[in-house]
Amino acid sequence: MTTPVGRLPPEARLVRFQSSIDKADWKLAFMGGDERARIEGFHPDGHAVMATAVRGRAVHAYVFADAGKKTRKWVATNPDALTYFLVHQQLPAGAARRRPYRKCRCGKRRYPTQALAKAALLDILTNKELRQGRRATETRAYRCPDDDRVWHLTSRKSWRHGTPAHRRREP
Ligand SMILES: [Zn+2]
């Protein structure tokens, strides 16, 4: 008898993406846990993929795909299309393309990847002396606590110890 996929631990359901990301030679990032897991792959040119698994729910797959001349956006798609994207850097014809549900309610400026948040931070820091009437205080990029596909900038140096993940809010 086989175990229904939804009953497998979240990280076990992301293993298939790990081998695909490795094989495509993209940089891999993994966050595992009993209740949820996340795997990410990054191509040097800025393309990215992400899959998330929550216990008891279907795996969600996303690709950071071209959405115009110079912009890229997160697109929710199906797991097989993610694997295709690792090879071709574009989605196959007929693949699901949905706008991901945005859970961020921080009211702060949103960046879709850590790399773009860090680039924006660098831009702020290198230009701060040129900006009249605005003192740049941002020092760090962090992932939105509510949305895996959102990054923010903050002036706070690091997390306060002992703050539960779902309570973490930065200024
Ligand atoms: Zn947020």
mmCIF file of N, CA and C and ligand atoms in Angstrom, residues 103-110 142-147 150-152 169, ligand 1:
data_model
loop_
_atom_site.group_PDB
_atom_site.id
_atom_site.type_symbol
_atom_site.label_atom_id
_atom_site.label_comp_id
_atom_site.label_asym_id
_atom_site.label_seq_id
_atom_site.Cartn_x
_atom_site.Cartn_y
_atom_site.Cartn_z
ATOM 1 N N LYS A 103 0.340 37.125 0.258
ATOM 2 C CA LYS A 103 -0.038 37.099 1.666
ATOM 3 C C LYS A 103 0.551 38.255 2.452
ATOM 4 N N CYS A 104 1.465 38.996 1.853
ATOM 5 C CA CYS A 104 2.111 40.106 2.564
ATOM 6 C C CYS A 104 1.115 41.219 2.831
ATOM 7 N N ARG A 105 1.012 41.603 4.105
ATOM 8 C CA ARG A 105 0.162 42.734 4.496
ATOM 9 C C ARG A 105 0.981 43.763 5.261
ATOM 10 N N CYS A 106 2.290 43.764 5.031
ATOM 11 C CA CYS A 106 3.201 44.605 5.804
ATOM 12 C C CYS A 106 3.053 46.088 5.460
ATOM 13 N N GLY A 107 2.600 46.364 4.273
ATOM 14 C CA GLY A 107 2.517 47.754 3.851
ATOM 15 C C GLY A 107 3.882 48.354 3.527
ATOM 16 N N LYS A 108 4.873 47.499 3.397
ATOM 17 C CA LYS A 108 6.214 47.974 3.057
ATOM 18 C C LYS A 108 6.481 47.684 1.587
ATOM 19 N N ARG A 109 7.510 48.324 1.065
ATOM 20 C CA ARG A 109 7.888 48.063 -0.317
ATOM 21 C C ARG A 109 8.282 46.597 -0.476
ATOM 22 N N ARG A 110 7.827 46.008 -1.560
ATOM 23 C CA ARG A 110 8.061 44.575 -1.768
ATOM 24 C C ARG A 110 9.078 44.336 -2.879
ATOM 25 N N TYR A 142 15.229 41.262 4.328
ATOM 26 C CA TYR A 142 14.720 40.066 5.008
ATOM 27 C C TYR A 142 13.484 39.564 4.281
ATOM 28 N N ARG A 143 13.233 38.279 4.398
ATOM 29 C CA ARG A 143 12.063 37.701 3.756
ATOM 30 C C ARG A 143 10.816 38.033 4.560
ATOM 31 N N CYS A 144 9.748 38.388 3.865
ATOM 32 C CA CYS A 144 8.477 38.677 4.527
ATOM 33 C C CYS A 144 8.059 37.441 5.349
ATOM 34 N N PRO A 145 7.663 37.639 6.611
ATOM 35 C CA PRO A 145 7.288 36.488 7.437
ATOM 36 C C PRO A 145 6.015 35.792 6.951
ATOM 37 N N ASP A 146 5.245 36.465 6.100
ATOM 38 C CA ASP A 146 3.976 35.900 5.661
ATOM 39 C C ASP A 146 3.975 35.432 4.219
ATOM 40 N N ASP A 147 5.008 35.797 3.465
ATOM 41 C CA ASP A 147 4.973 35.517 2.030
ATOM 42 C C ASP A 147 6.373 35.170 1.533
ATOM 43 N N VAL A 150 8.246 37.441 -1.156
ATOM 44 C CA VAL A 150 8.368 38.877 -0.894
ATOM 45 C C VAL A 150 9.546 39.132 0.048
ATOM 46 N N TRP A 151 10.339 40.135 -0.292
ATOM 47 C CA TRP A 151 11.436 40.582 0.562
ATOM 48 C C TRP A 151 11.235 42.054 0.874
ATOM 49 N N HIS A 152 11.671 42.446 2.069
ATOM 50 C CA HIS A 152 11.587 43.842 2.497
ATOM 51 C C HIS A 152 12.971 44.312 2.949
ATOM 52 N N ARG A 169 7.592 41.081 13.025
ATOM 53 C CA ARG A 169 7.309 42.250 12.189
ATOM 54 C C ARG A 169 8.448 43.221 12.352
HETATM 55 ZN ZN ZN B 1 5.489 41.544 3.993
#
